[in-house]
Coordinates of C-alpha atoms in Angstrom, one line a residue:
M1 CA 74.0 88.8 72.8
L2 CA 75.3 92.1 74.2
K3 CA 76.4 90.3 77.4
L4 CA 78.3 87.7 75.4
V5 CA 80.1 90.5 73.5
L6 CA 80.9 92.1 76.9
L7 CA 82.3 88.7 78.1
F8 CA 84.5 88.1 75.1
A9 CA 85.7 91.7 74.9
S10 CA 86.7 91.6 78.6
L11 CA 88.6 88.4 78.1
F12 CA 90.3 89.7 74.9
F13 CA 91.5 93.0 76.4
Y14 CA 92.5 91.2 79.6
G15 CA 94.5 88.6 77.7
Y16 CA 96.1 91.2 75.4
F17 CA 97.3 93.5 78.1
K18 CA 98.4 90.8 80.6
Y19 CA 99.6 87.9 78.6
I20 CA 100.5 88.9 75.0
N21 CA 104.2 89.2 75.6
F22 CA 104.2 86.1 77.8
F23 CA 102.8 83.9 75.1
A24 CA 104.9 85.8 72.5
S25 CA 108.1 84.9 74.4
I26 CA 107.0 81.2 74.5
A27 CA 106.4 81.3 70.7
S28 CA 109.8 83.0 70.2
A29 CA 111.6 80.4 72.3
V30 CA 109.9 77.5 70.3
S31 CA 110.3 79.0 66.8
G32 CA 113.5 81.1 67.2
V33 CA 111.6 84.1 65.7
D34 CA 111.3 87.3 67.9
F35 CA 107.5 87.8 68.4
V36 CA 107.8 90.0 71.5
I37 CA 105.9 93.3 71.1
T38 CA 107.0 96.6 72.5
K39 CA 106.3 97.0 76.2
V40 CA 102.5 96.8 77.0
I41 CA 101.4 98.9 80.0
L42 CA 99.1 96.9 82.2
P43 CA 96.0 98.9 83.2
I44 CA 95.8 99.0 87.0
G45 CA 93.2 96.6 88.5
I46 CA 92.4 94.9 85.2
S47 CA 92.3 91.5 86.8
F48 CA 89.7 92.5 89.3
F49 CA 87.2 94.3 87.2
T50 CA 87.6 91.7 84.4
F51 CA 86.6 89.0 86.9
Q52 CA 83.6 91.1 87.9
C53 CA 82.5 91.5 84.3
I54 CA 82.7 87.7 84.0
M55 CA 80.6 87.2 87.1
F56 CA 78.1 89.8 85.9
V57 CA 77.5 88.0 82.6
V58 CA 77.5 84.4 84.0
D59 CA 75.3 85.2 86.9
H60 CA 72.8 86.9 84.7
R61 CA 72.6 83.9 82.4
N62 CA 71.9 81.7 85.4
K63 CA 69.6 84.1 87.3
P64 CA 68.7 87.3 85.5
H65 CA 69.0 90.5 87.5
N66 CA 67.3 93.8 86.8
A67 CA 70.4 95.9 86.4
T68 CA 70.4 99.1 84.4
L69 CA 73.5 100.4 82.5
L70 CA 74.1 102.8 85.4
D71 CA 73.9 99.9 87.9
F72 CA 76.4 98.0 85.9
A73 CA 78.7 101.0 85.6
V74 CA 78.7 101.5 89.4
Y75 CA 79.2 97.8 90.0
I76 CA 82.3 97.7 87.8
T77 CA 83.8 101.0 88.8
F78 CA 82.9 101.1 92.5
F79 CA 86.2 102.8 93.5
P80 CA 87.0 101.4 97.0
Q81 CA 87.6 97.8 95.7
L82 CA 88.3 98.6 92.0
I83 CA 92.1 98.4 92.1
A84 CA 92.8 95.3 94.3
G85 CA 89.5 93.8 95.4
P86 CA 87.7 92.3 97.1
I87 CA 86.2 90.7 94.0
V88 CA 82.5 91.3 94.6
R89 CA 79.7 89.1 93.2
P90 CA 76.8 91.0 91.5
D91 CA 74.2 89.7 94.1
V92 CA 76.3 91.2 96.9
L93 CA 76.6 94.7 95.4
L94 CA 73.8 95.2 92.9
S95 CA 71.1 95.0 95.5
Q96 CA 72.8 97.6 97.6
I97 CA 73.4 99.8 94.5
Q98 CA 69.7 99.6 93.6
S99 CA 68.6 100.5 97.1
L100 CA 71.0 103.4 97.7
S101 CA 68.1 105.6 98.6
K102 CA 67.4 103.4 101.6
H103 CA 71.0 103.5 102.8
Q104 CA 71.8 106.1 105.4
I105 CA 75.2 107.3 106.3
T106 CA 75.0 106.4 110.0
S107 CA 77.4 107.1 112.9
A108 CA 77.6 103.3 113.4
N109 CA 78.7 102.7 109.9
W110 CA 81.2 105.6 110.0
S111 CA 82.7 104.4 113.2
A112 CA 83.1 100.8 111.8
G113 CA 84.4 102.2 108.6
L114 CA 87.0 104.4 110.2
L115 CA 88.0 101.6 112.5
L116 CA 88.7 99.3 109.4
I117 CA 90.6 102.1 107.6
S118 CA 92.7 102.7 110.7
I119 CA 93.5 99.0 111.1
G120 CA 94.3 98.7 107.4
L121 CA 96.7 101.7 107.5
F122 CA 98.3 100.3 110.7
K123 CA 98.8 96.9 109.0
K124 CA 100.4 98.5 105.9
A125 CA 102.6 101.2 107.5
F126 CA 103.6 99.5 110.8
I127 CA 103.8 95.8 109.8
A128 CA 103.9 95.1 106.1
D129 CA 106.3 97.9 105.2
Q130 CA 108.6 97.0 108.1
F131 CA 109.0 93.5 106.6
A132 CA 109.4 94.7 103.0
P133 CA 113.0 95.9 103.2
Y134 CA 114.3 92.6 104.5
A135 CA 112.3 90.6 101.9
D136 CA 113.6 92.8 99.1
K137 CA 117.2 92.7 100.2
I138 CA 117.3 88.9 100.7
F139 CA 115.4 88.1 97.5
G140 CA 117.7 90.6 95.8
L141 CA 120.8 88.7 97.1
A142 CA 119.3 85.4 95.8
A143 CA 119.1 86.9 92.3
Q144 CA 122.9 87.6 92.4
P145 CA 124.7 84.7 90.7
N146 CA 127.8 84.5 93.0
V147 CA 126.0 85.0 96.3
T148 CA 125.2 82.1 98.6
L149 CA 122.6 82.7 101.3
S150 CA 122.9 81.4 104.8
T151 CA 120.0 79.2 106.0
L152 CA 119.0 81.9 108.5
D153 CA 118.9 84.6 105.9
A154 CA 116.9 82.4 103.5
W155 CA 114.3 81.7 106.1
L156 CA 114.3 85.3 107.2
G157 CA 113.5 86.4 103.6
A158 CA 110.8 83.8 103.1
L159 CA 109.1 84.6 106.4
C160 CA 109.4 88.4 105.9
F161 CA 107.7 88.2 102.6
S162 CA 105.0 85.8 103.9
F163 CA 104.1 88.3 106.6
Q164 CA 104.5 91.3 104.2
I165 CA 102.1 90.0 101.6
Y166 CA 99.4 89.0 104.1
F167 CA 99.5 92.3 106.0
D168 CA 99.8 94.3 102.8
F169 CA 96.9 92.7 101.0
S170 CA 94.6 92.4 104.0
A171 CA 95.4 96.0 104.8
Y172 CA 94.1 97.1 101.4
S173 CA 91.0 94.9 101.8
D174 CA 90.3 96.4 105.2
I175 CA 90.6 99.9 103.8
A176 CA 88.4 99.1 100.8
I177 CA 85.7 97.6 103.0
G178 CA 86.0 100.5 105.4
I179 CA 85.6 103.1 102.7
A180 CA 82.5 101.2 101.4
A181 CA 81.1 101.2 105.0
L182 CA 81.3 105.0 105.1
F183 CA 78.7 105.0 102.3
G184 CA 76.6 102.3 104.0
M185 CA 77.8 99.6 101.6
H186 CA 79.0 96.2 102.7
L187 CA 81.7 94.4 100.7
S188 CA 82.6 90.7 101.1
L189 CA 85.1 89.5 103.6
N190 CA 88.5 88.7 102.0
F191 CA 90.7 87.4 104.8
N192 CA 90.0 85.4 107.9
S193 CA 93.4 84.8 109.7
P194 CA 94.7 82.5 107.0
Y195 CA 98.0 81.7 108.8
K196 CA 95.9 80.0 111.5
A197 CA 94.8 77.3 109.0
T198 CA 95.6 73.7 109.8
S199 CA 95.2 72.4 106.2
M200 CA 95.6 73.8 102.7
I201 CA 91.9 73.4 102.2
E202 CA 91.2 75.6 105.2
F203 CA 93.9 78.0 104.1
W204 CA 92.1 78.7 100.8
R205 CA 88.9 79.2 102.7
R206 CA 90.6 81.9 104.7
W207 CA 93.1 83.5 102.2
H208 CA 91.8 85.9 99.5
I209 CA 88.3 84.5 100.0
T210 CA 86.7 86.3 97.1
L211 CA 89.2 84.9 94.7
S212 CA 88.8 81.4 96.1
D213 CA 85.0 81.7 95.6
F214 CA 85.5 82.8 92.1
L215 CA 87.9 80.0 91.2
K216 CA 85.5 77.5 92.8
N217 CA 82.2 78.7 91.4
Y218 CA 83.3 79.8 87.9
L219 CA 86.1 77.3 87.1
Y220 CA 86.4 74.3 89.5
I221 CA 82.7 73.4 89.6
P222 CA 82.2 73.9 85.8
L223 CA 85.1 71.6 85.2
G224 CA 83.3 68.9 87.1
G225 CA 84.4 69.6 90.7
N226 CA 84.5 66.5 92.8
R227 CA 81.5 64.8 91.1
K228 CA 83.6 62.4 88.9
G229 CA 85.9 60.7 91.4
Q230 CA 89.1 61.4 93.2
V231 CA 91.4 61.4 90.2
R232 CA 89.2 63.9 88.2
R233 CA 88.9 66.1 91.3
A234 CA 92.7 66.2 91.6
I235 CA 93.0 67.1 87.9
N236 CA 90.3 69.8 88.3
L237 CA 92.1 71.2 91.3
M238 CA 95.4 71.3 89.5
I239 CA 93.9 73.1 86.4
T240 CA 92.1 75.6 88.7
M241 CA 95.2 76.4 90.7
L242 CA 97.5 76.6 87.7
L243 CA 95.1 79.2 86.1
G244 CA 94.8 80.9 89.5
G245 CA 98.6 81.2 89.5
L246 CA 98.6 82.5 86.0
W247 CA 95.9 85.0 86.9
H248 CA 98.5 86.7 89.3
G249 CA 100.9 87.4 86.5
A250 CA 102.4 86.4 83.2
S251 CA 105.3 84.4 84.6
W252 CA 106.3 80.8 85.1
N253 CA 106.9 81.6 88.7
F254 CA 103.2 82.2 89.3
V255 CA 102.3 79.0 87.3
I256 CA 104.6 77.0 89.6
W257 CA 103.1 78.7 92.7
G258 CA 99.7 77.8 91.5
G259 CA 100.8 74.3 90.7
L260 CA 102.3 73.8 94.1
H261 CA 99.0 74.8 95.7
G262 CA 97.1 72.5 93.4
L263 CA 99.4 69.6 94.5
F264 CA 99.1 70.5 98.1
L265 CA 95.3 70.6 97.9
G266 CA 95.2 67.3 96.0
I267 CA 97.3 65.6 98.7
N268 CA 95.1 67.2 101.4
H269 CA 92.0 65.7 99.9
I270 CA 93.6 62.3 99.6
W271 CA 94.7 62.5 103.2
R272 CA 91.2 63.3 104.3
A273 CA 89.8 60.4 102.3
I274 CA 92.2 58.0 104.0
Y275 CA 92.0 59.5 107.5
P276 CA 88.6 61.1 107.9
S277 CA 88.4 64.0 110.4
T278 CA 85.4 62.3 112.1
E279 CA 87.7 59.8 113.8
E280 CA 87.5 60.0 117.6
V281 CA 90.9 60.9 119.1
K282 CA 92.0 61.7 122.6
L283 CA 92.3 65.4 123.5
T284 CA 96.1 65.3 123.7
Q285 CA 96.3 63.7 120.3
Y286 CA 93.9 66.2 118.9
Y287 CA 96.0 69.2 119.9
L288 CA 99.2 67.6 118.8
S289 CA 97.7 66.8 115.5
N290 CA 96.3 70.3 115.1
F291 CA 99.7 71.8 116.0
S292 CA 101.6 69.6 113.5
S293 CA 99.0 70.3 110.8
W294 CA 99.3 74.0 111.4
V295 CA 103.2 73.8 111.2
L296 CA 103.0 71.7 108.0
T297 CA 100.4 74.0 106.4
L298 CA 102.4 77.1 107.2
L299 CA 105.6 75.5 105.8
C300 CA 103.9 74.7 102.5
V301 CA 102.5 78.2 102.2
V302 CA 105.9 79.8 103.0
V303 CA 107.8 77.6 100.5
A304 CA 105.2 78.4 97.8
W305 CA 105.5 82.1 98.5
V306 CA 109.2 81.9 97.5
F307 CA 108.2 81.2 93.9
F308 CA 105.6 83.9 94.1
R309 CA 108.1 86.6 95.1
A310 CA 111.3 85.5 93.3
I311 CA 112.0 87.2 89.9
E312 CA 113.3 84.0 88.2
I313 CA 112.7 80.3 88.9
D314 CA 116.5 79.8 89.5
D315 CA 116.3 82.4 92.3
A316 CA 113.5 80.6 94.0
I317 CA 115.2 77.3 93.8
K318 CA 118.4 78.9 95.2
M319 CA 116.4 80.3 98.1
I320 CA 114.6 77.0 98.9
F321 CA 117.9 75.1 98.6
S322 CA 119.4 77.5 101.2
M323 CA 116.4 77.1 103.5
F324 CA 116.6 73.3 103.7
V325 CA 120.3 72.6 103.2
P326 CA 122.1 73.9 106.3
N327 CA 124.5 76.7 105.7
L328 CA 125.5 78.0 109.1
T329 CA 127.1 81.3 107.8
P330 CA 126.0 84.1 110.2
S331 CA 123.1 86.2 109.1
S332 CA 123.8 89.4 107.3
F333 CA 120.8 91.2 108.8
L334 CA 119.8 89.7 112.1
N335 CA 122.4 91.4 114.4
Q336 CA 122.0 94.9 113.1
D337 CA 118.2 94.8 112.7
I338 CA 117.1 92.7 115.6
V339 CA 114.9 95.4 117.1
W340 CA 112.9 96.0 113.9
I341 CA 112.6 92.3 113.3
A342 CA 111.4 91.6 116.8
Y343 CA 108.9 94.5 116.4
G344 CA 107.5 93.1 113.2
V345 CA 107.2 89.6 114.6
L346 CA 105.5 90.9 117.7
G347 CA 103.0 92.9 115.7
A348 CA 102.4 89.9 113.3
S349 CA 101.9 87.5 116.2
I350 CA 99.4 89.8 117.9
L351 CA 97.2 90.2 114.8
V352 CA 97.6 86.7 113.4
L353 CA 98.2 84.2 116.1
T354 CA 96.5 85.6 119.2
P355 CA 94.0 83.1 120.6
P356 CA 90.4 84.3 120.3
N357 CA 89.8 84.0 124.0
S358 CA 92.6 86.5 124.7
V359 CA 91.2 89.0 122.2
Q360 CA 87.8 88.6 123.8
L361 CA 89.2 89.1 127.2
A362 CA 91.1 92.2 126.1
L363 CA 88.4 93.9 124.2
C364 CA 85.4 93.0 126.4
L365 CA 83.1 94.7 123.8
H366 CA 80.8 92.0 122.5
K367 CA 80.1 88.3 123.2
N368 CA 80.3 87.4 119.5
I369 CA 84.0 88.1 119.0
V370 CA 85.3 84.8 117.7
D371 CA 88.4 85.7 115.8
P372 CA 90.9 88.7 115.9
T373 CA 90.2 89.9 112.4
S374 CA 89.6 93.4 111.3
I375 CA 86.0 92.6 110.1
N376 CA 85.1 91.2 113.5
L377 CA 86.5 94.3 115.2
A378 CA 84.5 96.5 112.9
G379 CA 81.4 94.4 113.4
T380 CA 81.8 94.6 117.1
A381 CA 82.0 98.4 116.9
R382 CA 78.8 98.5 114.7
N383 CA 77.0 96.2 117.2
F384 CA 78.1 98.1 120.2
L385 CA 77.0 101.4 118.6
S386 CA 73.6 100.0 117.9
L387 CA 72.8 99.2 121.5
N388 CA 69.8 101.0 123.1
I389 CA 71.9 102.4 125.9
V390 CA 74.3 103.8 123.4
N391 CA 71.5 105.5 121.5
K392 CA 70.0 106.8 124.8
Y393 CA 73.2 108.7 125.6
A394 CA 74.1 109.4 122.0
H395 CA 74.5 113.1 122.6
L396 CA 77.4 112.3 124.9
I397 CA 78.9 109.2 123.2
W398 CA 78.8 110.2 119.5
P399 CA 81.0 113.3 119.8
F400 CA 83.6 111.3 121.9
L401 CA 83.6 108.4 119.5
G402 CA 83.7 110.5 116.4
I403 CA 86.6 112.6 117.7
S404 CA 88.5 109.5 118.8
A405 CA 87.9 107.6 115.6
G406 CA 88.8 110.7 113.5
T407 CA 91.9 111.5 115.5
A408 CA 93.1 107.8 115.3
T409 CA 92.5 107.7 111.5
I410 CA 94.2 111.1 110.9
S411 CA 97.2 110.2 113.2
I412 CA 97.8 106.9 111.5
L413 CA 97.3 108.4 108.1
W414 CA 99.9 111.2 109.0
I415 CA 102.4 108.6 110.1
F416 CA 101.6 106.4 107.1
M417 CA 102.3 109.3 104.7
F418 CA 105.3 111.0 106.3
S419 CA 107.2 108.6 108.6
L420 CA 108.1 105.9 106.0
S421 CA 111.7 105.9 104.8
Q422 CA 110.7 104.7 101.3
D423 CA 107.8 104.4 99.1
I424 CA 106.4 100.8 99.2
P425 CA 103.2 100.4 97.1
F426 CA 100.5 97.8 97.8
I427 CA 101.7 94.5 96.3
Y428 CA 98.4 93.7 94.6
F429 CA 98.4 96.9 92.6
Q430 CA 100.6 95.0 90.1
F431 CA 97.9 92.4 89.4

């Protein structure tokens, strides 16, 4: 009974703080009566810890766990991921909380954690925040009624935001997982090079993985999943993604963003049903198909991001119209900022699109590197530091690695704090 009270209380406060004025504005538009309340301040991170409350209650009903009130409090308020995720399932974190006495703060975990924190700070300060000014300027121009964007500017704005949101949010996830690693705690992977995806289904297996798992296990499957035919699956996907879009914010833009992803996923499943991936094709056809699938997937993702970023629906439509209806007016930004744009694209390409073999060749650290993600780099560091030969010469290696990791982290943190021309907060703080 207490857990049901917790569930409904969480949903009530979440609904009030996040959606009360959204639904009040709809009621006002329908009735003509002003129902909008005075401005409601959204508690930071409410979406994330509300979802964790829901998972705690639902998982306990399905498989009871022996969690004390203190365990629950630590699970909900574990500070590294409290504000913006990853969204951690109880079975991932509770067992670690309950065995904290067995966790030791090791040099391997600290090195992996500092590496992740350093990568996260680098992604945020050197990549995401370099794209942000261009995205802000161009989307700001799209919001002005008498301004027509050139096709080049429209694409520049859409691509800048696409890179900004990925590096911004994955940076926070890296930092959160890295801080947890310092305490010997392991959080769930949240990103796995999503812009390498060759289908929308694969994209959602790589993007915000913990949210995808939540939507799948706590919404899509309870709705019926794919157990009742193709039509019902398409409906369930659309409902899931519409609610996933609404989860991001009380705005029709987010609903449209979620609806587009629901539509793309439905088409993707239909395509797979008509053309199964098990068909034998020649090697050349396979690579051509993979490349075209990657381009089409990235195109769908970028177009949907326009609705996610735009303030008003009209602004998003204006941007997309400019992207696909040629307007050859020279770019307002490209000539004067070509160095910074090239720098950002180069950094993005290295971290997102570098082939795994090149990364393996460059790092030469561990045979199990399969993807250039931050988690794999940290895992490689942890595995390397656990080798017997490393332990044998620990008295020589640990001081060097500790000083190197600490210097790198402090240096990047210093640059992160003092070299930025403007304050650009993490995007997902608003959710």
